[in-house]
Coordinates of C-alpha atoms and ligand atoms in Angstrom, one line a residue:
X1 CA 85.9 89.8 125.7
X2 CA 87.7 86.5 124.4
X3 CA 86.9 83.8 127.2
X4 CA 87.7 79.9 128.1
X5 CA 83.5 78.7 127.0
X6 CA 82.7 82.0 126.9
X7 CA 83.2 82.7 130.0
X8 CA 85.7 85.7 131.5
X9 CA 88.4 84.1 133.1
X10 CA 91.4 86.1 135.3
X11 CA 94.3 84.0 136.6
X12 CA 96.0 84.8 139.6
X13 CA 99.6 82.7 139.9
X14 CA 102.2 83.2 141.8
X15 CA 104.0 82.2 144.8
X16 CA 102.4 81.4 148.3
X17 CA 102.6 84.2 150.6
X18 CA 102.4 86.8 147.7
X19 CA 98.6 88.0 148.4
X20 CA 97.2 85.7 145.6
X21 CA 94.1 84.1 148.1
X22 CA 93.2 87.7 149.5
X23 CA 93.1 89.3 146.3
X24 CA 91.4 86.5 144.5
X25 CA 88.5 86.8 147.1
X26 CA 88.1 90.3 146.8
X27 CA 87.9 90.9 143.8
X28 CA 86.1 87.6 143.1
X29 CA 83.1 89.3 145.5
X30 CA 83.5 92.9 144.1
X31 CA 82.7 91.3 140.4
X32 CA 79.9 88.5 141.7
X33 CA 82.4 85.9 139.9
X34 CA 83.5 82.4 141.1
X35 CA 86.6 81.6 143.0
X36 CA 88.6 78.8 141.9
X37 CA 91.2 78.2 145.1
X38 CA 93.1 75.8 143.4
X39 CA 95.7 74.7 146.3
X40 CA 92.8 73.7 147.9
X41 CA 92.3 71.3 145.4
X42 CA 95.7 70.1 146.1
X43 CA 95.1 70.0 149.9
X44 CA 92.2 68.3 149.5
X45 CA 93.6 65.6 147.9
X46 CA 96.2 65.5 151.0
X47 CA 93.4 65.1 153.7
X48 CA 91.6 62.6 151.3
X49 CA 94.4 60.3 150.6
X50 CA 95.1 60.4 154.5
X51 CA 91.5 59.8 155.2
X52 CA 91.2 56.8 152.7
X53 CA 94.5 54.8 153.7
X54 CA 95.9 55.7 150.0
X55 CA 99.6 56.0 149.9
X56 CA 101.6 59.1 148.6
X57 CA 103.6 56.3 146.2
X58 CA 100.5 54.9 144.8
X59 CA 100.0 57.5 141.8
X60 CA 97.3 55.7 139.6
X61 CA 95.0 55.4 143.4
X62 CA 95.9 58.9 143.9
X63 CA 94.8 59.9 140.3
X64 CA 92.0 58.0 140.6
X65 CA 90.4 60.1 143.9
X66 CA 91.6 63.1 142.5
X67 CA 88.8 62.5 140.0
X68 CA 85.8 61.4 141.9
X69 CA 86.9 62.7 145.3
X70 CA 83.8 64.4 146.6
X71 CA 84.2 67.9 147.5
X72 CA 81.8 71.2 147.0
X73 CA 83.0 74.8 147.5
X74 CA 80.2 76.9 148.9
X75 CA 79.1 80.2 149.3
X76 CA 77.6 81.9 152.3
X77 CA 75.1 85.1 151.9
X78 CA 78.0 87.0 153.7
X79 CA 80.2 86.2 150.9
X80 CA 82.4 83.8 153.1
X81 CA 83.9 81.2 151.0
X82 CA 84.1 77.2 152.4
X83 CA 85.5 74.1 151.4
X84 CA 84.0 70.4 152.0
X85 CA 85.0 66.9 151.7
X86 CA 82.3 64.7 152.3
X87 CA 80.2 66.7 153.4
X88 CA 82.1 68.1 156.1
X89 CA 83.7 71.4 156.2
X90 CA 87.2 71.4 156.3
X91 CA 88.0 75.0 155.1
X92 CA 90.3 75.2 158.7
X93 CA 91.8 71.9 158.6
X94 CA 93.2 72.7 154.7
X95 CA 95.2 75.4 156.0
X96 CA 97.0 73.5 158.6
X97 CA 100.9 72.8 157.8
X98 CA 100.2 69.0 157.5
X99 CA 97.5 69.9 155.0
X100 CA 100.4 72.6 153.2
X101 CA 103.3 69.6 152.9
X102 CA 100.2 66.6 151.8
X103 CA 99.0 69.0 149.1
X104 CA 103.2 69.9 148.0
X105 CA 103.8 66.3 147.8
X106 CA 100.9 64.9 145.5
X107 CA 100.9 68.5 143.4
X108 CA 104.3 67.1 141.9
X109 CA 102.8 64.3 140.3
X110 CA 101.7 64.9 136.6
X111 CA 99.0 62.2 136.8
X112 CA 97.1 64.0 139.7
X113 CA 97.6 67.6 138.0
X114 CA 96.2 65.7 134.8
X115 CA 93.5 63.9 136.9
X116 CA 92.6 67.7 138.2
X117 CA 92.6 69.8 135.1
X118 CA 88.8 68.5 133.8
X119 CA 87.4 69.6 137.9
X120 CA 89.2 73.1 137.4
X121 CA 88.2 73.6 134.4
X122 CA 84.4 73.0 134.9
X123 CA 84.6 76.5 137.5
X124 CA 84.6 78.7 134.8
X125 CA 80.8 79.6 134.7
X126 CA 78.9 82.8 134.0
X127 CA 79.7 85.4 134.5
X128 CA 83.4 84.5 135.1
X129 CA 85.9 83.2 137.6
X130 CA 89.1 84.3 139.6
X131 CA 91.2 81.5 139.3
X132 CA 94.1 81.6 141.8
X133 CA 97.1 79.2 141.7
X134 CA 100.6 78.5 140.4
X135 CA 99.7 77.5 136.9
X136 CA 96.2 79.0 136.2
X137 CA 97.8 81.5 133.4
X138 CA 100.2 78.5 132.0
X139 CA 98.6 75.3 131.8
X140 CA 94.9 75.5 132.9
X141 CA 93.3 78.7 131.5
X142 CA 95.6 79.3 129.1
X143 CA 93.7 81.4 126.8
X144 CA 92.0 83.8 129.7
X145 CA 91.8 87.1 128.7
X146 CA 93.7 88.8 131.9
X147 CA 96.5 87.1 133.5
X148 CA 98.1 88.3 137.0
X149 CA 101.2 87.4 138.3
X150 CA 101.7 88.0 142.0
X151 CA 104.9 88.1 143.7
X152 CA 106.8 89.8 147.1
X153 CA 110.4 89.4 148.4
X154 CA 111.1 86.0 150.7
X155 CA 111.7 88.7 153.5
X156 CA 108.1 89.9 153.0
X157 CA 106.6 86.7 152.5
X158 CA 108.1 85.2 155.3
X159 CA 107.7 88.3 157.8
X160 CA 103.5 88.0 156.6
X161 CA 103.7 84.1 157.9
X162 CA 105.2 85.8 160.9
X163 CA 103.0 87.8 161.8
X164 CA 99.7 85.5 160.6
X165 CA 101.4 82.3 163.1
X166 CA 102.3 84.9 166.1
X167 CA 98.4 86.3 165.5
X168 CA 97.6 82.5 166.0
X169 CA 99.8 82.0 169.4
X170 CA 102.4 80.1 167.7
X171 CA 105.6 80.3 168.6
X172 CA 107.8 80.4 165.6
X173 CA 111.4 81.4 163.7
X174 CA 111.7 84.5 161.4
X175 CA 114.6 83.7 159.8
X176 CA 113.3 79.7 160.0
X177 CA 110.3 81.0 157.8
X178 CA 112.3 83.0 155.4
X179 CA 113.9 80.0 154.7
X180 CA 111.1 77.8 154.3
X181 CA 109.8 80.0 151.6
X182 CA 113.1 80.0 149.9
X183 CA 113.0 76.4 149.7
X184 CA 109.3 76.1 149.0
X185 CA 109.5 78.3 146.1
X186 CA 113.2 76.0 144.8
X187 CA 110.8 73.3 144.8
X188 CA 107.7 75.1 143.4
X189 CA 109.9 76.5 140.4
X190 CA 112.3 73.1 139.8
X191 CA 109.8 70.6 140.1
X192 CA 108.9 69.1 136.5
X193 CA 105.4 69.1 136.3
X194 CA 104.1 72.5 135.3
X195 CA 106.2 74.3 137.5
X196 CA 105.4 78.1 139.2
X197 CA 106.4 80.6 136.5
X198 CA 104.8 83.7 134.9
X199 CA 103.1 83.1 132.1
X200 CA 104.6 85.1 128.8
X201 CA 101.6 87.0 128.5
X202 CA 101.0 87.9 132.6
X203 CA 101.3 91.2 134.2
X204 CA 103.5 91.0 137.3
X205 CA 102.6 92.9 140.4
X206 CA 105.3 93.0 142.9
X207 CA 103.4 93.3 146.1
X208 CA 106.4 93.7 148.7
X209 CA 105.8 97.4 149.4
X210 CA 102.2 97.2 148.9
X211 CA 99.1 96.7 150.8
X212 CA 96.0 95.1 150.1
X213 CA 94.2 97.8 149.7
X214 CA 96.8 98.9 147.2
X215 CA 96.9 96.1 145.4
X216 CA 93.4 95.4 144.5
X217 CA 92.7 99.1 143.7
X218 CA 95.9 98.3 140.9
X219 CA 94.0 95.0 140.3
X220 CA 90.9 96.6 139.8
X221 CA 92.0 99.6 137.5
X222 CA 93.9 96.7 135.5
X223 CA 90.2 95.4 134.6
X224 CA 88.6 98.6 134.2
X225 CA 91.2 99.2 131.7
X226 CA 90.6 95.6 130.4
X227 CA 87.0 96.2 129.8
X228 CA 85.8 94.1 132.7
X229 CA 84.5 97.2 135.1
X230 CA 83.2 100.4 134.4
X231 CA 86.1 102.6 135.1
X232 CA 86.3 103.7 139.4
Ligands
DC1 O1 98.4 77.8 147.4 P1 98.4 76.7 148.4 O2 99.5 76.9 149.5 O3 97.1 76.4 149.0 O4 98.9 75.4 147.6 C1 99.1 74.2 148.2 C2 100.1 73.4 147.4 O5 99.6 73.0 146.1 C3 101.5 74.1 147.1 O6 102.5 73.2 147.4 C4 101.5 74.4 145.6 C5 100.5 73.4 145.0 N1 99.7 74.0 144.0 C6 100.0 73.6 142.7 O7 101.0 72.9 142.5 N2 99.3 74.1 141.6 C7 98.3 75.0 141.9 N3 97.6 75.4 140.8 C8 98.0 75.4 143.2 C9 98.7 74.9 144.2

């Protein structure tokens, strides 16, 4: 099984709202293998940068915590995955909007994706990792062995916001989220550094008429096929 270090590496890209997280984490538990949740690398960065006074223009000070900030990712014995900064967890706070547009804004500088590649990089440990982001299969893990590429309509996508905000008692838009998700992915797949694409060498999964159960059963017979799971 060729590996980055030896170790089995699947990427999971794609765009936000596609299913990437929720797959990623199942199938990261299913297998025993890490989870690399690399927008929350991005977020974290946000919440640090606001935390520490650092401005959004000062790229070299951003660079520079994007290095040595001090986060862990633990987890529990039910499996739960959490995020710190600091020591405190912060795995709610990441997913707020604020956190969404902090993390959008630094993500486009190449300095900080530079300043990040060494941390995601270091996940990939035995027996293997999930990683899950826009540019896992295209600039971070380029030679992993199975590459994913998860997408759904901006209809879907924005109807799964929906219906995860109205489960939250937020009071919000359809058609304004539909066309936030247009205009994330425009920026997503415009901006210059490493921008959200399929890699050449991905297999795409259109998950609009899927459900998760679906979906990881398709992911799941993609690595039995692959080698990486006894066939189900
Ligand atoms: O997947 P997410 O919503 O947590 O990502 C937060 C932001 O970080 C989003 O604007 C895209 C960006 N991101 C990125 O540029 N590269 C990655 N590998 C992961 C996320």
């Amino acid at each position: 099984m060729p590996a980055q270090n030896n170790v089995a590496v699947i990427t999971i890209d794609g765009p936000s709202g596609a299913g990437k997280g929720t797959i990623s984490r199942i199938v990261a538990k299913k297998l025993g293998y890490h989870y690399l949740d690399s927008g929350a690398l991005y977020r974290l960065l946000g919440l640090a940068s606001k935390r520490h006074n650092v401005k959004l223009s000062s790229v070299k000070a951003l660079a520079v915590l994007a290095e040595h900030m001090d986060i862990s990712f633990k987890t529990g014995t039910n499996g739960d995955f959490s995020t710190h900064l600091e020591g405190e967890d912060v795995t709610r706070e990441l997913r707020t909007e604020e956190a969404g547009l902090l993390a959008s804004q630094v993500a486009g500088f190449p300095e900080v994706r530079a300043a990040l590649l060494k941390r995601q990089r270091s996940f990939a440990q035995a027996p293997g990792l999930i990683a899950d982001g826009r540019d896992m299969g295209t600039e971070v893990f380029v030679d992993a062995p199975v590459k994913l590429y998860l997408t759904a309509s901006a209809e879907e996508r924005g109807a799964r916001r929906y219906k995860e905000l109205l489960e939250k008692g937020e009071n919000v838009s359809l058609p304004a989220l539909v066309e936030q998700v247009r205009s994330r992915d425009e920026r997503d797949m415009n901006r210059e550094a490493s921008p959200l694409r399929s890699a050449e060498d991905a297999i795409e999964i259109d998950t609009s008429e899927m459900s998760i159960q679906e979906v990881t059963d398709k992911v799941l017979n993609l690595l039995a096929i692959k080698g990486f799971i006894p066939h189900p």
